[in-house]
Coordinates of C-alpha atoms in Angstrom, one line a residue:
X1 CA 11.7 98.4 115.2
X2 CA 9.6 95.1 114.0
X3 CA 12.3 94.8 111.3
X4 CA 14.9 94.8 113.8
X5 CA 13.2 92.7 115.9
X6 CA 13.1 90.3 112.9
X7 CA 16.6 90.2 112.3
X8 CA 17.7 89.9 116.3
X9 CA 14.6 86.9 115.8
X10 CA 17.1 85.4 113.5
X11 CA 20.4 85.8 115.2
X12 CA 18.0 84.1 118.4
X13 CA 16.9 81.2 116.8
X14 CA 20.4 80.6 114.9
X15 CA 23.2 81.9 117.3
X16 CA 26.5 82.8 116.5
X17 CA 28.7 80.5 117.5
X18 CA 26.4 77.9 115.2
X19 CA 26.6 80.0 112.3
X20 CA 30.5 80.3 112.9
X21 CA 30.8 76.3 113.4
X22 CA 29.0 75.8 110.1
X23 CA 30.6 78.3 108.5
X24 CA 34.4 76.4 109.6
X25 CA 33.1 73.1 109.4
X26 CA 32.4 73.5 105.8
X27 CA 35.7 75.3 104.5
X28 CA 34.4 78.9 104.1
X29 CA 35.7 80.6 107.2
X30 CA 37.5 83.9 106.1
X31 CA 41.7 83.5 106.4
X32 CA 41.6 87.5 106.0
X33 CA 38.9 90.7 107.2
X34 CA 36.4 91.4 104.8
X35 CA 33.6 93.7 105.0
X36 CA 31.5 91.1 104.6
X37 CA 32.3 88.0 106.6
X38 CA 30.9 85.1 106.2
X39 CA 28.5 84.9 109.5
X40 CA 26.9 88.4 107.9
X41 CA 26.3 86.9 105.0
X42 CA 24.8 83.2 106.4
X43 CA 22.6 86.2 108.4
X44 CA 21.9 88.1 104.9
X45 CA 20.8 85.5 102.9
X46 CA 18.3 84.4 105.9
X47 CA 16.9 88.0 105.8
X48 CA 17.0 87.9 102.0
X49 CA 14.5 85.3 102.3
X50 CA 12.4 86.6 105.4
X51 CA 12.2 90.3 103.7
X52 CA 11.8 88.7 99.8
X53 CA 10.3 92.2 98.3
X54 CA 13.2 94.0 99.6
X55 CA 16.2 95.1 97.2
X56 CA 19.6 93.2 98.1
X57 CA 20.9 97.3 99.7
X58 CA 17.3 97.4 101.7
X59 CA 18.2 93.6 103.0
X60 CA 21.9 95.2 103.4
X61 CA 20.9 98.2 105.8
X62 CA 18.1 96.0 107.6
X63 CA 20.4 93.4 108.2
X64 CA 23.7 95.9 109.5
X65 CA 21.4 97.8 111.8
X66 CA 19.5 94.4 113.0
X67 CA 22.9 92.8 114.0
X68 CA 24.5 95.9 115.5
X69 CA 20.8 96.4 117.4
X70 CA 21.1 92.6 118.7
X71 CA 24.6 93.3 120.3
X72 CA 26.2 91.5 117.3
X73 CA 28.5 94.6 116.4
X74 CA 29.6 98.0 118.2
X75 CA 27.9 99.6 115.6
X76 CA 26.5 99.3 112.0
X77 CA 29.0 97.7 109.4
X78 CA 28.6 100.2 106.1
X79 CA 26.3 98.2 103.9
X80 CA 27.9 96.9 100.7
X81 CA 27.1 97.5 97.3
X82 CA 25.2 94.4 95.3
X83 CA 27.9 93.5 93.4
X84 CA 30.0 93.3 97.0
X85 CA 27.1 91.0 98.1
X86 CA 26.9 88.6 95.1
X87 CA 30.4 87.9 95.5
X88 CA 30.0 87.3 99.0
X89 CA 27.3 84.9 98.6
X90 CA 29.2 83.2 95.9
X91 CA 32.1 82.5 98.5
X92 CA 29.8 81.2 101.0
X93 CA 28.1 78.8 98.2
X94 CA 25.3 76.9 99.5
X95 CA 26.8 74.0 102.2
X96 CA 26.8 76.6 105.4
X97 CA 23.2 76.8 104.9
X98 CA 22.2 73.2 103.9
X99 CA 24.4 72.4 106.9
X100 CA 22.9 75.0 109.4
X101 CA 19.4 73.3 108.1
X102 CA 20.9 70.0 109.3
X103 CA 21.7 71.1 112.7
X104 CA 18.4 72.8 113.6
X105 CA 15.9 70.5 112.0
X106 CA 17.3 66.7 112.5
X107 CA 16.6 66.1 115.7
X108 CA 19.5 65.0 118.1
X109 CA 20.4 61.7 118.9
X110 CA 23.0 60.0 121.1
X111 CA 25.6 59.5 118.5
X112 CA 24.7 62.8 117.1
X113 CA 24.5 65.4 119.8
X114 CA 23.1 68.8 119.2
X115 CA 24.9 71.7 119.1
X116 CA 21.9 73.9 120.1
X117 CA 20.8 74.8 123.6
X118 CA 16.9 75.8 122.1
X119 CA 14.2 73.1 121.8
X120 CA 13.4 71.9 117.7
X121 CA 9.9 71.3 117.2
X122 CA 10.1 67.7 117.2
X123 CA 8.8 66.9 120.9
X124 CA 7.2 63.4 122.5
X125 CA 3.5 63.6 123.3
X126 CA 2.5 66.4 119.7
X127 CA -1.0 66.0 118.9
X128 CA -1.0 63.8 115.9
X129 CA 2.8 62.9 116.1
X130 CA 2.2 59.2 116.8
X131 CA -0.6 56.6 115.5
X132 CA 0.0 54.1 118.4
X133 CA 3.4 53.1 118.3
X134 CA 4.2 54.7 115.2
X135 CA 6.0 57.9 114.8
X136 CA 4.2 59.6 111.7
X137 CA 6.5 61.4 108.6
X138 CA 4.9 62.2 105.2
X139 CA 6.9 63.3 102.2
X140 CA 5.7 66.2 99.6
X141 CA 7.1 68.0 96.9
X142 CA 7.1 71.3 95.2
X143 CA 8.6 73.4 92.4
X144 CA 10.3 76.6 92.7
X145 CA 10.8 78.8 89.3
X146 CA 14.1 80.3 88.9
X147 CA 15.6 83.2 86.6
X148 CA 16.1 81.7 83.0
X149 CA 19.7 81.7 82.6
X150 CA 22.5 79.6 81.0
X151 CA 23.8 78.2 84.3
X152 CA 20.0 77.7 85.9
X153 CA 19.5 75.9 82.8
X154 CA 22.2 73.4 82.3
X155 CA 21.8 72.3 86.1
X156 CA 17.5 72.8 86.2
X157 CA 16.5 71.8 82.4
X158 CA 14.6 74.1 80.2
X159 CA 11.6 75.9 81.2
X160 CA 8.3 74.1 80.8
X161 CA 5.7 75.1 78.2
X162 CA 2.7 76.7 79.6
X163 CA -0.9 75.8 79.5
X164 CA -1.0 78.7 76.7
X165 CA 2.2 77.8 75.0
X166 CA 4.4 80.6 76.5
X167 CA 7.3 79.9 78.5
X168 CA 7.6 79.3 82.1
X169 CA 10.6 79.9 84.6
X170 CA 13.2 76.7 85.0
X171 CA 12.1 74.7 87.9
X172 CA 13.9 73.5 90.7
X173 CA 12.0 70.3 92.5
X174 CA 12.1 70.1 96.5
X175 CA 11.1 66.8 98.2
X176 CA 10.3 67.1 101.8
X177 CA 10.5 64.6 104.7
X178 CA 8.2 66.3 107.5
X179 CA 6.7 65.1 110.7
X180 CA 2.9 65.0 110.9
X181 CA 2.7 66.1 114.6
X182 CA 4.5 69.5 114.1
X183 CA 4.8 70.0 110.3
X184 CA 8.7 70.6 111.0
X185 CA 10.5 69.7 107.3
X186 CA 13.3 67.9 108.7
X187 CA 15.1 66.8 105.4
X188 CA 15.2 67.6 102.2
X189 CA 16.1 66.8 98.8
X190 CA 17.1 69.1 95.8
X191 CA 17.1 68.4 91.9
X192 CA 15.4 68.6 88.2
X193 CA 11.8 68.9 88.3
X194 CA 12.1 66.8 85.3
X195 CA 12.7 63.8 87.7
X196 CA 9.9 64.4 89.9
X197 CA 10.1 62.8 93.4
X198 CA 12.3 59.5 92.3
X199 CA 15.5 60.0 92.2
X200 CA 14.9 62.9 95.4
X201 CA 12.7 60.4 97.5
X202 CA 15.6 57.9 97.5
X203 CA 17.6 60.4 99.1
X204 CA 15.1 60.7 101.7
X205 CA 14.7 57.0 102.7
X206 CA 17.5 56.5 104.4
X207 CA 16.4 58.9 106.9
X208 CA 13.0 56.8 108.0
X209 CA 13.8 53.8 110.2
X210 CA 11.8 51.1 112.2
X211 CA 9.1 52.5 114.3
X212 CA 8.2 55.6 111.4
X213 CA 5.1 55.2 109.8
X214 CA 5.5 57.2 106.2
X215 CA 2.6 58.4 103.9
X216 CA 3.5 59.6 100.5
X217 CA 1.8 59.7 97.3
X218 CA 2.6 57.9 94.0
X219 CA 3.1 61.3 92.0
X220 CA 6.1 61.6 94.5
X221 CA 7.6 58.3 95.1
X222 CA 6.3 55.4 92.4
X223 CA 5.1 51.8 93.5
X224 CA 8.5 50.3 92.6
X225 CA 10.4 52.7 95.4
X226 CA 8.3 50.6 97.8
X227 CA 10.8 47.8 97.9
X228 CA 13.6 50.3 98.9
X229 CA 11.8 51.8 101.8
X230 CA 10.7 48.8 103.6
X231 CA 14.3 48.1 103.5
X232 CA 14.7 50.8 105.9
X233 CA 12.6 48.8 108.2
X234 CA 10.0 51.8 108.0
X235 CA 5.8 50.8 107.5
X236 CA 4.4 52.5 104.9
X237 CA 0.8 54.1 103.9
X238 CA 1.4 55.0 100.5
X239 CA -1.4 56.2 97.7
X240 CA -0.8 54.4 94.6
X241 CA -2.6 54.6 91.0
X242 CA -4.2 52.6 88.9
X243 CA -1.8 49.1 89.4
X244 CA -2.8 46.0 89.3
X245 CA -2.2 43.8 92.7
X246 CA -4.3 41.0 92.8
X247 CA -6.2 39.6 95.8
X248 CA -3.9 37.2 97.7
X249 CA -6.9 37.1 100.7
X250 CA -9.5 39.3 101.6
X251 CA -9.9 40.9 105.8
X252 CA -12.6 41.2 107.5
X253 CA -12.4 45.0 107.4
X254 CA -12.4 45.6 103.6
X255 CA -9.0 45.3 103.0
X256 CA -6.9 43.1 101.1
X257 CA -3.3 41.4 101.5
X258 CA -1.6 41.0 97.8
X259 CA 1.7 40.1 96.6
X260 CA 3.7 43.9 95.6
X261 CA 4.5 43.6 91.7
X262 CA 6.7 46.7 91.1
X263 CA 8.2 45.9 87.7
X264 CA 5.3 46.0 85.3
X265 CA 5.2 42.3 84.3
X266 CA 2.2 41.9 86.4
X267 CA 3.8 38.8 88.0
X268 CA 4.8 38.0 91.9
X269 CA 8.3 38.0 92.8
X270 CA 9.4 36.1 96.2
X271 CA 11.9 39.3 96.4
X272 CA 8.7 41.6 96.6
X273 CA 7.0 42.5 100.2
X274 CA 3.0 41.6 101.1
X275 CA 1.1 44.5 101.1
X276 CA -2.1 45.2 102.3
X277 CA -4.3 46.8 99.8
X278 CA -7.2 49.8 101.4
X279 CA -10.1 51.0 99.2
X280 CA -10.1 54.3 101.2
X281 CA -13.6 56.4 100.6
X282 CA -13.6 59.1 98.2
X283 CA -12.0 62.2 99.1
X284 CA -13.2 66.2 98.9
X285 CA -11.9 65.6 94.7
X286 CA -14.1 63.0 94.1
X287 CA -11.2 60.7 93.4
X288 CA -11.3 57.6 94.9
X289 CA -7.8 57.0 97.4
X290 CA -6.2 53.5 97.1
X291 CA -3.8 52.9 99.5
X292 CA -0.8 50.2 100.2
X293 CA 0.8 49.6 103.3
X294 CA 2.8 47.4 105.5
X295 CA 0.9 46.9 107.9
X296 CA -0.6 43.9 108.1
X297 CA -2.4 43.4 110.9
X298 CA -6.2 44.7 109.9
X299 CA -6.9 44.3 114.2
X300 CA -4.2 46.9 115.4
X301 CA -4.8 48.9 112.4
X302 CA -8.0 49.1 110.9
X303 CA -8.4 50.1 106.9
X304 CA -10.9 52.9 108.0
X305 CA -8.2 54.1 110.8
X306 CA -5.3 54.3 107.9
X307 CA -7.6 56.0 105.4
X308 CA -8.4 58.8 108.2
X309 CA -5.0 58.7 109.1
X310 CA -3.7 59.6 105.0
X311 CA -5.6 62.6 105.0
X312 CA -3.1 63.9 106.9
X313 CA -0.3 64.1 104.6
X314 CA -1.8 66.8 103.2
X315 CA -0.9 69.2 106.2
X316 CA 2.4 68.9 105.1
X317 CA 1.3 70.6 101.7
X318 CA -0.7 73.4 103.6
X319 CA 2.4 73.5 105.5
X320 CA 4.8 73.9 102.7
X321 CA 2.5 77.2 101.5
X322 CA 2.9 79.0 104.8
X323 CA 5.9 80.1 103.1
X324 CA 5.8 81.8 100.1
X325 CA 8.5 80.7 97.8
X326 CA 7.4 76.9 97.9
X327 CA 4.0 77.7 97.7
X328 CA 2.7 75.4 94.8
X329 CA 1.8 78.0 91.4
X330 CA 3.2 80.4 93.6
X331 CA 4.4 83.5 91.2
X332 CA 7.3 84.0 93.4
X333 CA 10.9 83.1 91.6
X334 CA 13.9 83.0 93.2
X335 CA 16.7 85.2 92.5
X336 CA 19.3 83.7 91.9
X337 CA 21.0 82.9 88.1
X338 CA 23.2 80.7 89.7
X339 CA 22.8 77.1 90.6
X340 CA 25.0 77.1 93.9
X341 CA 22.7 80.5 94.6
X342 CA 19.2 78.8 93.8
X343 CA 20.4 76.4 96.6
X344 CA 21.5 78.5 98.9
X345 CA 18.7 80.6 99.0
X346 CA 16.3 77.6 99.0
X347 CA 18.4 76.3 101.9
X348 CA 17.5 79.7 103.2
X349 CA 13.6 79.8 103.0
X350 CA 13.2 76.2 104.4
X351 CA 15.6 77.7 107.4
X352 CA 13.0 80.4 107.5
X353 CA 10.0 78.1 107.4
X354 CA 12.0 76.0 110.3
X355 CA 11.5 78.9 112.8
X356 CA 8.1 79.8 111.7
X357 CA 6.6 76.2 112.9
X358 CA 8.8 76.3 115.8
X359 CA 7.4 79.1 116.6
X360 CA 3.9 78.3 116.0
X361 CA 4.7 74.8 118.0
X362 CA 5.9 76.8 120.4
X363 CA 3.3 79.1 121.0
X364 CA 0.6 76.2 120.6
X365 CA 2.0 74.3 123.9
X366 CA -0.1 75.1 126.8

């Protein structure tokens, strides 16, 4: 019963007729019967995810008797072998999936209406979703090992060597835009881990506007990406390393304004933003936080406010390890020796990990 009730979860929190207008949407709607449709197999690859431990024919029956037990089916469609299934999956590819992530987890706006009737967990008035007028996002990242194989490898790079020398898994890097309020991931970015948090985070920046606050990390993003996100007209609170920014004038508060130098020659450019520079305190690791934003003004914004308010982009990594796959030095690997397959069953876990916080937002509301 709880696994059915897990399944008919699914098939509540992504209905039908959104799976289907995916499914169309992106070109992989069937033009004859098959045993396997598409919608069954957007619906397998959820609970492939959900029930991780379980052979594709255990996901297979649990997923035929869920849909048949939620009124999705007269009765149980005969469960297909694996082969049956990795053929299926390999029709659907991973778009229907990156694309269902899209529609649940962005939320709606007047030029891009929803399509779903249910609440996301972005809602006005979250504890911690807003430092004054600021909505709060943070970005993270994490790797995911995949099976070694020729495909996995040409798209991920080799595996990396181990602290002992042996081998590791390929990795796949994810880079996560999440609110702070909820913890809802609401996009993503996908690529080498050999690239770490770069190339991805540019992908990400075009989804922060005016009004968002963002707090990243330099092992993430790099000091010369700051440039291209206060283009989106986005403030920033971003950690940064060692770099040198030298005193322009010192605030009352501690903090510093400074002229950004992002290309290494040490030298102010009239092309590079004003920063204010905060010595945070030393965090639980003993290392000492130094932190760049936009935000100028030391009255509406104190340094000791800002440093507070970093800590909390951290959530976002405790967040990311509610769910076992992107857990970081998780043991877990993915599946799939395919690329297109890595993706779509990533696509699938953060779909999981969507439902999961809306839930716990959910039951969290008084």
């Amino acid at each position: 019963m709880s696994d059915r009730l897990a399944i008919g979860l699914l098939v509540h929190a992504f209905p039908p007729d959104l799976v289907d207008h995916v499914v169309a949407e992106c070109g992989r709607a069937e033009r004859r019967s098959r045993l396997l449709p598409a919608r069954a197999v957007v619906y397998f690859v959820l609970a492939m995810c959900l029930f991780s431990r379980q052979s594709y024919a255990q996901v297979g029956r649990l997923v035929a008797e869920g849909l048949a037990w939620a009124g999705q089916g007269s009765r149980p469609w005969p469960v297909p072998t694996t082969a049956a299934i990795s053929r299926a999956r390999a029709r659907l590819g991973p778009e229907p999936l990156a694309a269902l992530f899209a529609e649940v987890a962005n939320p709606p706006s007047p030029s891009r209406p929803s399509r779903r009737a249910r609440p996301t967990p972005t809602t006005t008035g979250t504890e911690g979703e807003r430092y004054h007028q600021w909505r709060l996002l943070a970005i993270d990242g994490t790797s995911v090992g995949v099976p070694d194989s020729v495909e996995n490898r040409a798209r991920y790079g080799p595996p990396p060597a181990t602290a002992a020398g042996r081998p590791a898994f390929a990795q796949v890097h994810v880079v996560a835009l999440a609110e702070c309020g909820t913890h809802a991931i609401t996009r993503v970015a996908l690529g080498r881990s050999s690239h770490p948090g770069h190339t991805l985070t540019r992908e990400l920046l075009g989804a922060v506007a005016q009004g968002d606050l963002l707090l990243a990390d330099h092992r993430f993003t790099g000091i010369e990406l700051i440039p291209a996100a206060c283009a989106s007209g986005a403030d920033l609170l971003w950690g940064i390393g060692p770099w040198p920014l030298p005193v322009r004038a010192a605030l009352p508060d501690g903090s510093y304004l400074c002229d950004l130098v992002t290309d290494g020659t040490h030298r102010p450019r009239t092309d590079q933003p004003v920063v204010r520079v905060i010595e945070a305190a030393r965090d639980a690791t003993g290392l000492a936080d130094r932190l760049v934003t936009t935000v100028l003004d030391h009255e509406a914004a104190p340094s000791h406010g800002l440093a507070a308010l970093y800590r909390r982009r951290w959530e976002i990594e405790a967040s990311l390890d509610t769910l076992g796959a992107l857990r970081r030095g998780a043991p877990h690997v993915l599946r799939s020796r395919w690329p297109e397959g890595v993706e779509q069953e990533l696509w699938g876990h953060l779909l999981i990990h969507h439902t999961i916080r809306s839930l716990l937002h959910s039951a969290s509301r008084p």
